[in-house]
């Protein structure tokens, strides 16, 4: 079976990107996901900067698991859509140049009516990104959660491109009422990236709450075993969006995942 590789989300450490790379190595992870902003804004990072960042990663035995493109509006919203598409394209080129070849982009709720204006706009956006990905060799890993796996798979199958994949976040699935384990296997061949986050049901008044990795309702033994059966070849990037000490939670999360992936696997 395919070995599982563990990374971290750089922003969850609360450190600048270069220090986050060092933190990842200290934790025993071997890759980072980072936002394509600030020091990694594609427009600000020329050939020299790209070469220096590749050297930084290499010096700590790290890889770039993926770049994440934060979007204020979705790919189904007409206002200022072209600049958003251009920003994702630039991040895709940067990811390729840095060796990551995966770009994480938020995925809006899939349209129910295929002929609606929103549906057509979203299809045009994803078609443009998928075709660009086919040309440059970078996958668009759509961060899903709103919709069940079967609907996601059926939707992506309608595109004539191999570059549209998904980012699977079990906590995100849980928040939207979906069983993460039941929705994982149907996406075999489609999952390009994983956010290792956990969550649990905190009761009727509080609903589903994010918690440190291993403290929630996700069955990580079954989850990682399913990924191996699926021959998943991306990274599980430990993330933490809430909490008072996210750095410690991420550090402990890497240790927790090592119980299922083995201490020597990258």
Tab-separated table of C-alpha atoms in Angstrom, residues 19-243:
chain	number	residue	atom	x	y	z
A	19	UNK	CA	10.020	29.940	10.472
A	20	UNK	CA	7.051	27.690	9.773
A	21	UNK	CA	9.268	25.596	7.500
A	22	UNK	CA	11.691	25.141	10.396
A	23	UNK	CA	8.823	24.292	12.746
A	24	UNK	CA	7.592	21.639	10.345
A	25	UNK	CA	11.000	19.975	10.334
A	26	UNK	CA	11.193	20.177	14.129
A	27	UNK	CA	7.813	18.443	14.442
A	28	UNK	CA	8.860	15.596	12.188
A	29	UNK	CA	6.619	16.575	9.277
A	30	UNK	CA	8.113	16.697	5.816
A	31	UNK	CA	6.000	19.239	3.945
A	32	UNK	CA	4.037	22.436	4.327
A	33	UNK	CA	0.909	23.913	2.845
A	34	UNK	CA	1.168	27.688	2.664
A	35	UNK	CA	-1.039	30.582	1.602
A	36	UNK	CA	-0.095	32.230	-1.686
A	37	UNK	CA	0.093	35.641	0.011
A	38	UNK	CA	2.764	37.827	1.564
A	39	UNK	CA	6.204	36.367	0.926
A	40	UNK	CA	4.615	33.754	-1.340
A	41	UNK	CA	2.450	36.123	-3.353
A	42	UNK	CA	3.204	35.034	-6.927
A	43	UNK	CA	3.574	38.596	-8.213
A	44	UNK	CA	6.173	39.350	-5.534
A	45	UNK	CA	8.250	36.203	-5.991
A	46	UNK	CA	10.521	36.348	-9.031
A	47	UNK	CA	12.860	33.665	-10.297
A	48	UNK	CA	15.478	34.442	-7.659
A	49	UNK	CA	12.918	34.354	-4.860
A	50	UNK	CA	11.495	31.065	-6.125
A	51	UNK	CA	14.930	29.518	-6.258
A	52	UNK	CA	15.725	30.754	-2.734
A	53	UNK	CA	12.498	29.313	-1.360
A	54	UNK	CA	13.158	25.952	-3.007
A	55	UNK	CA	16.594	26.008	-1.387
A	56	UNK	CA	15.023	26.839	1.986
A	57	UNK	CA	12.688	23.867	1.706
A	58	UNK	CA	15.559	21.623	0.686
A	59	UNK	CA	17.734	22.777	3.592
A	60	UNK	CA	15.081	21.520	6.029
A	61	UNK	CA	14.241	18.386	3.974
A	62	UNK	CA	10.783	19.773	3.307
A	63	UNK	CA	8.473	19.712	0.314
A	64	UNK	CA	5.694	22.055	-0.690
A	65	UNK	CA	2.550	19.978	-0.212
A	66	UNK	CA	0.296	22.643	-1.719
A	67	UNK	CA	-0.362	26.345	-2.043
A	68	UNK	CA	-3.664	27.659	-0.721
A	69	UNK	CA	-5.421	30.566	-2.421
A	70	UNK	CA	-7.749	32.431	-0.022
A	71	UNK	CA	-10.730	33.858	-1.899
A	72	UNK	CA	-13.084	36.482	-0.504
A	73	UNK	CA	-15.690	35.472	-3.073
A	74	UNK	CA	-16.320	32.108	-4.671
A	75	UNK	CA	-15.710	30.998	-8.223
A	76	UNK	CA	-19.469	31.228	-8.780
A	77	UNK	CA	-19.761	34.962	-7.986
A	78	UNK	CA	-19.557	37.299	-10.998
A	79	UNK	CA	-18.125	40.359	-9.207
A	80	UNK	CA	-14.388	40.636	-9.977
A	81	UNK	CA	-14.296	36.998	-11.073
A	82	UNK	CA	-11.564	37.288	-13.690
A	83	UNK	CA	-8.989	38.700	-11.233
A	84	UNK	CA	-9.739	35.751	-8.921
A	85	UNK	CA	-9.232	33.266	-11.729
A	86	UNK	CA	-5.989	35.016	-12.672
A	87	UNK	CA	-4.816	34.855	-9.035
A	88	UNK	CA	-5.446	31.111	-8.913
A	89	UNK	CA	-3.619	30.627	-12.219
A	90	UNK	CA	-0.590	32.521	-10.937
A	91	UNK	CA	-0.594	30.407	-7.781
A	92	UNK	CA	-0.780	27.270	-9.927
A	93	UNK	CA	2.308	28.340	-11.844
A	94	UNK	CA	4.099	29.179	-8.585
A	95	UNK	CA	3.163	25.813	-7.087
A	96	UNK	CA	4.647	24.087	-10.110
A	97	UNK	CA	7.825	26.166	-9.888
A	98	UNK	CA	8.188	25.296	-6.177
A	99	UNK	CA	7.542	21.601	-6.732
A	100	UNK	CA	4.108	21.451	-5.098
A	101	UNK	CA	1.809	21.000	-8.098
A	102	UNK	CA	-1.326	21.320	-5.960
A	103	UNK	CA	-3.358	24.447	-5.295
A	104	UNK	CA	-6.132	24.429	-2.712
A	105	UNK	CA	-9.148	26.565	-3.593
A	106	UNK	CA	-12.455	26.842	-1.670
A	107	UNK	CA	-15.263	25.028	-3.469
A	108	UNK	CA	-18.718	26.654	-3.349
A	109	UNK	CA	-21.789	24.520	-2.830
A	110	UNK	CA	-22.399	22.641	-6.051
A	111	UNK	CA	-25.344	23.952	-8.085
A	112	UNK	CA	-28.529	21.882	-8.227
A	113	UNK	CA	-29.742	23.422	-11.482
A	114	UNK	CA	-27.133	22.986	-14.196
A	115	UNK	CA	-28.599	25.747	-16.381
A	116	UNK	CA	-28.733	28.448	-13.732
A	117	UNK	CA	-26.477	31.499	-14.163
A	118	UNK	CA	-24.487	30.514	-11.064
A	119	UNK	CA	-23.977	26.988	-12.377
A	120	UNK	CA	-22.798	28.217	-15.763
A	121	UNK	CA	-20.427	30.721	-14.200
A	122	UNK	CA	-18.929	28.100	-11.897
A	123	UNK	CA	-18.506	25.683	-14.794
A	124	UNK	CA	-16.737	28.323	-16.870
A	125	UNK	CA	-14.401	29.134	-13.963
A	126	UNK	CA	-13.486	25.524	-13.257
A	127	UNK	CA	-13.092	24.727	-16.943
A	128	UNK	CA	-10.632	27.595	-17.313
A	129	UNK	CA	-8.642	26.495	-14.266
A	130	UNK	CA	-8.718	22.822	-15.215
A	131	UNK	CA	-7.468	23.509	-18.717
A	132	UNK	CA	-4.717	25.735	-17.359
A	133	UNK	CA	-3.759	23.002	-14.894
A	134	UNK	CA	-3.508	20.473	-17.713
A	135	UNK	CA	-1.092	22.791	-19.519
A	136	UNK	CA	1.199	23.649	-16.594
A	137	UNK	CA	0.972	20.373	-14.646
A	138	UNK	CA	-0.727	21.644	-11.471
A	139	UNK	CA	-3.902	20.291	-9.903
A	140	UNK	CA	-6.728	22.433	-8.542
A	141	UNK	CA	-7.651	20.720	-5.265
A	142	UNK	CA	-11.133	22.053	-4.504
A	143	UNK	CA	-11.811	22.167	-0.772
A	144	UNK	CA	-15.166	20.424	-0.470
A	145	UNK	CA	-17.565	20.080	2.457
A	146	UNK	CA	-20.983	21.359	1.473
A	147	UNK	CA	-21.841	18.367	-0.708
A	148	UNK	CA	-21.646	14.568	-0.317
A	149	UNK	CA	-18.964	12.604	-2.135
A	150	UNK	CA	-21.224	11.043	-4.765
A	151	UNK	CA	-22.437	14.455	-5.899
A	152	UNK	CA	-18.879	15.819	-6.022
A	153	UNK	CA	-17.604	12.888	-8.041
A	154	UNK	CA	-20.484	13.058	-10.517
A	155	UNK	CA	-19.978	16.785	-10.958
A	156	UNK	CA	-16.233	16.562	-11.590
A	157	UNK	CA	-16.785	13.744	-14.068
A	158	UNK	CA	-18.602	16.208	-16.339
A	159	UNK	CA	-15.367	18.134	-16.978
A	160	UNK	CA	-12.936	17.125	-19.705
A	161	UNK	CA	-9.802	17.735	-17.637
A	162	UNK	CA	-7.564	15.722	-15.357
A	163	UNK	CA	-6.542	18.657	-13.176
A	164	UNK	CA	-9.731	19.153	-11.146
A	165	UNK	CA	-9.383	17.227	-7.879
A	166	UNK	CA	-10.456	17.748	-4.263
A	167	UNK	CA	-9.026	18.619	-0.880
A	168	UNK	CA	-10.648	16.394	1.744
A	169	UNK	CA	-11.123	17.853	5.231
A	170	UNK	CA	-12.988	15.443	7.546
A	171	UNK	CA	-13.860	18.212	10.014
A	172	UNK	CA	-15.326	20.300	7.213
A	173	UNK	CA	-17.479	17.366	6.090
A	174	UNK	CA	-18.708	16.840	9.652
A	175	UNK	CA	-19.661	20.497	10.086
A	176	UNK	CA	-21.947	20.176	7.071
A	177	UNK	CA	-23.569	16.977	8.289
A	178	UNK	CA	-21.621	14.384	6.307
A	179	UNK	CA	-19.877	11.268	7.622
A	180	UNK	CA	-16.222	11.791	6.648
A	181	UNK	CA	-15.316	8.118	6.497
A	182	UNK	CA	-18.346	7.148	4.412
A	183	UNK	CA	-17.593	10.001	2.006
A	184	UNK	CA	-13.900	9.223	1.555
A	185	UNK	CA	-13.788	5.947	-0.395
A	186	UNK	CA	-16.219	7.133	-3.131
A	187	UNK	CA	-13.637	9.792	-4.029
A	188	UNK	CA	-10.865	7.354	-4.914
A	189	UNK	CA	-8.727	8.878	-7.625
A	190	UNK	CA	-10.169	12.329	-6.963
A	191	UNK	CA	-8.606	13.241	-3.592
A	192	UNK	CA	-5.356	15.125	-4.195
A	193	UNK	CA	-4.820	16.670	-0.762
A	194	UNK	CA	-6.020	16.166	2.824
A	195	UNK	CA	-6.428	18.614	5.687
A	196	UNK	CA	-5.979	16.602	8.863
A	197	UNK	CA	-8.487	18.293	11.155
A	198	UNK	CA	-10.751	16.751	13.768
A	199	UNK	CA	-14.164	17.660	15.157
A	200	UNK	CA	-16.788	16.320	17.522
A	201	UNK	CA	-20.436	16.792	18.304
A	202	UNK	CA	-20.630	19.209	21.249
A	203	UNK	CA	-24.378	18.829	21.722
A	204	UNK	CA	-27.530	20.368	20.341
A	205	UNK	CA	-26.709	23.890	21.494
A	206	UNK	CA	-23.137	24.025	20.142
A	207	UNK	CA	-23.232	21.611	17.205
A	208	UNK	CA	-20.037	20.322	15.602
A	209	UNK	CA	-16.880	21.891	17.027
A	210	UNK	CA	-13.300	21.663	15.776
A	211	UNK	CA	-10.959	20.020	18.316
A	212	UNK	CA	-7.292	18.998	18.352
A	213	UNK	CA	-6.411	16.051	16.151
A	214	UNK	CA	-7.284	12.789	17.890
A	215	UNK	CA	-9.728	14.374	20.334
A	216	UNK	CA	-12.744	14.228	18.036
A	217	UNK	CA	-15.107	11.786	16.394
A	218	UNK	CA	-13.013	10.983	13.317
A	219	UNK	CA	-11.795	7.368	13.287
A	220	UNK	CA	-8.238	8.091	12.178
A	221	UNK	CA	-7.191	4.449	12.098
A	222	UNK	CA	-9.938	3.668	9.606
A	223	UNK	CA	-9.447	6.992	7.812
A	224	UNK	CA	-5.728	6.497	7.170
A	225	UNK	CA	-6.262	2.837	6.257
A	226	UNK	CA	-8.843	3.914	3.670
A	227	UNK	CA	-6.420	6.443	2.209
A	228	UNK	CA	-3.820	3.725	1.842
A	229	UNK	CA	-6.264	1.404	0.111
A	230	UNK	CA	-7.161	4.306	-2.203
A	231	UNK	CA	-3.427	4.689	-2.978
A	232	UNK	CA	-3.575	8.335	-1.977
A	233	UNK	CA	-0.276	9.953	-2.968
A	234	UNK	CA	-0.667	13.446	-1.538
A	235	UNK	CA	-0.023	14.818	1.935
A	236	UNK	CA	-2.073	14.823	5.114
A	237	UNK	CA	-1.446	18.380	6.318
A	238	UNK	CA	-2.225	18.888	10.000
A	239	UNK	CA	-4.274	22.039	10.482
A	240	UNK	CA	-5.883	23.858	13.398
A	241	UNK	CA	-8.224	26.792	12.845
A	242	UNK	CA	-9.411	27.255	16.435
A	243	UNK	CA	-7.849	26.949	19.881
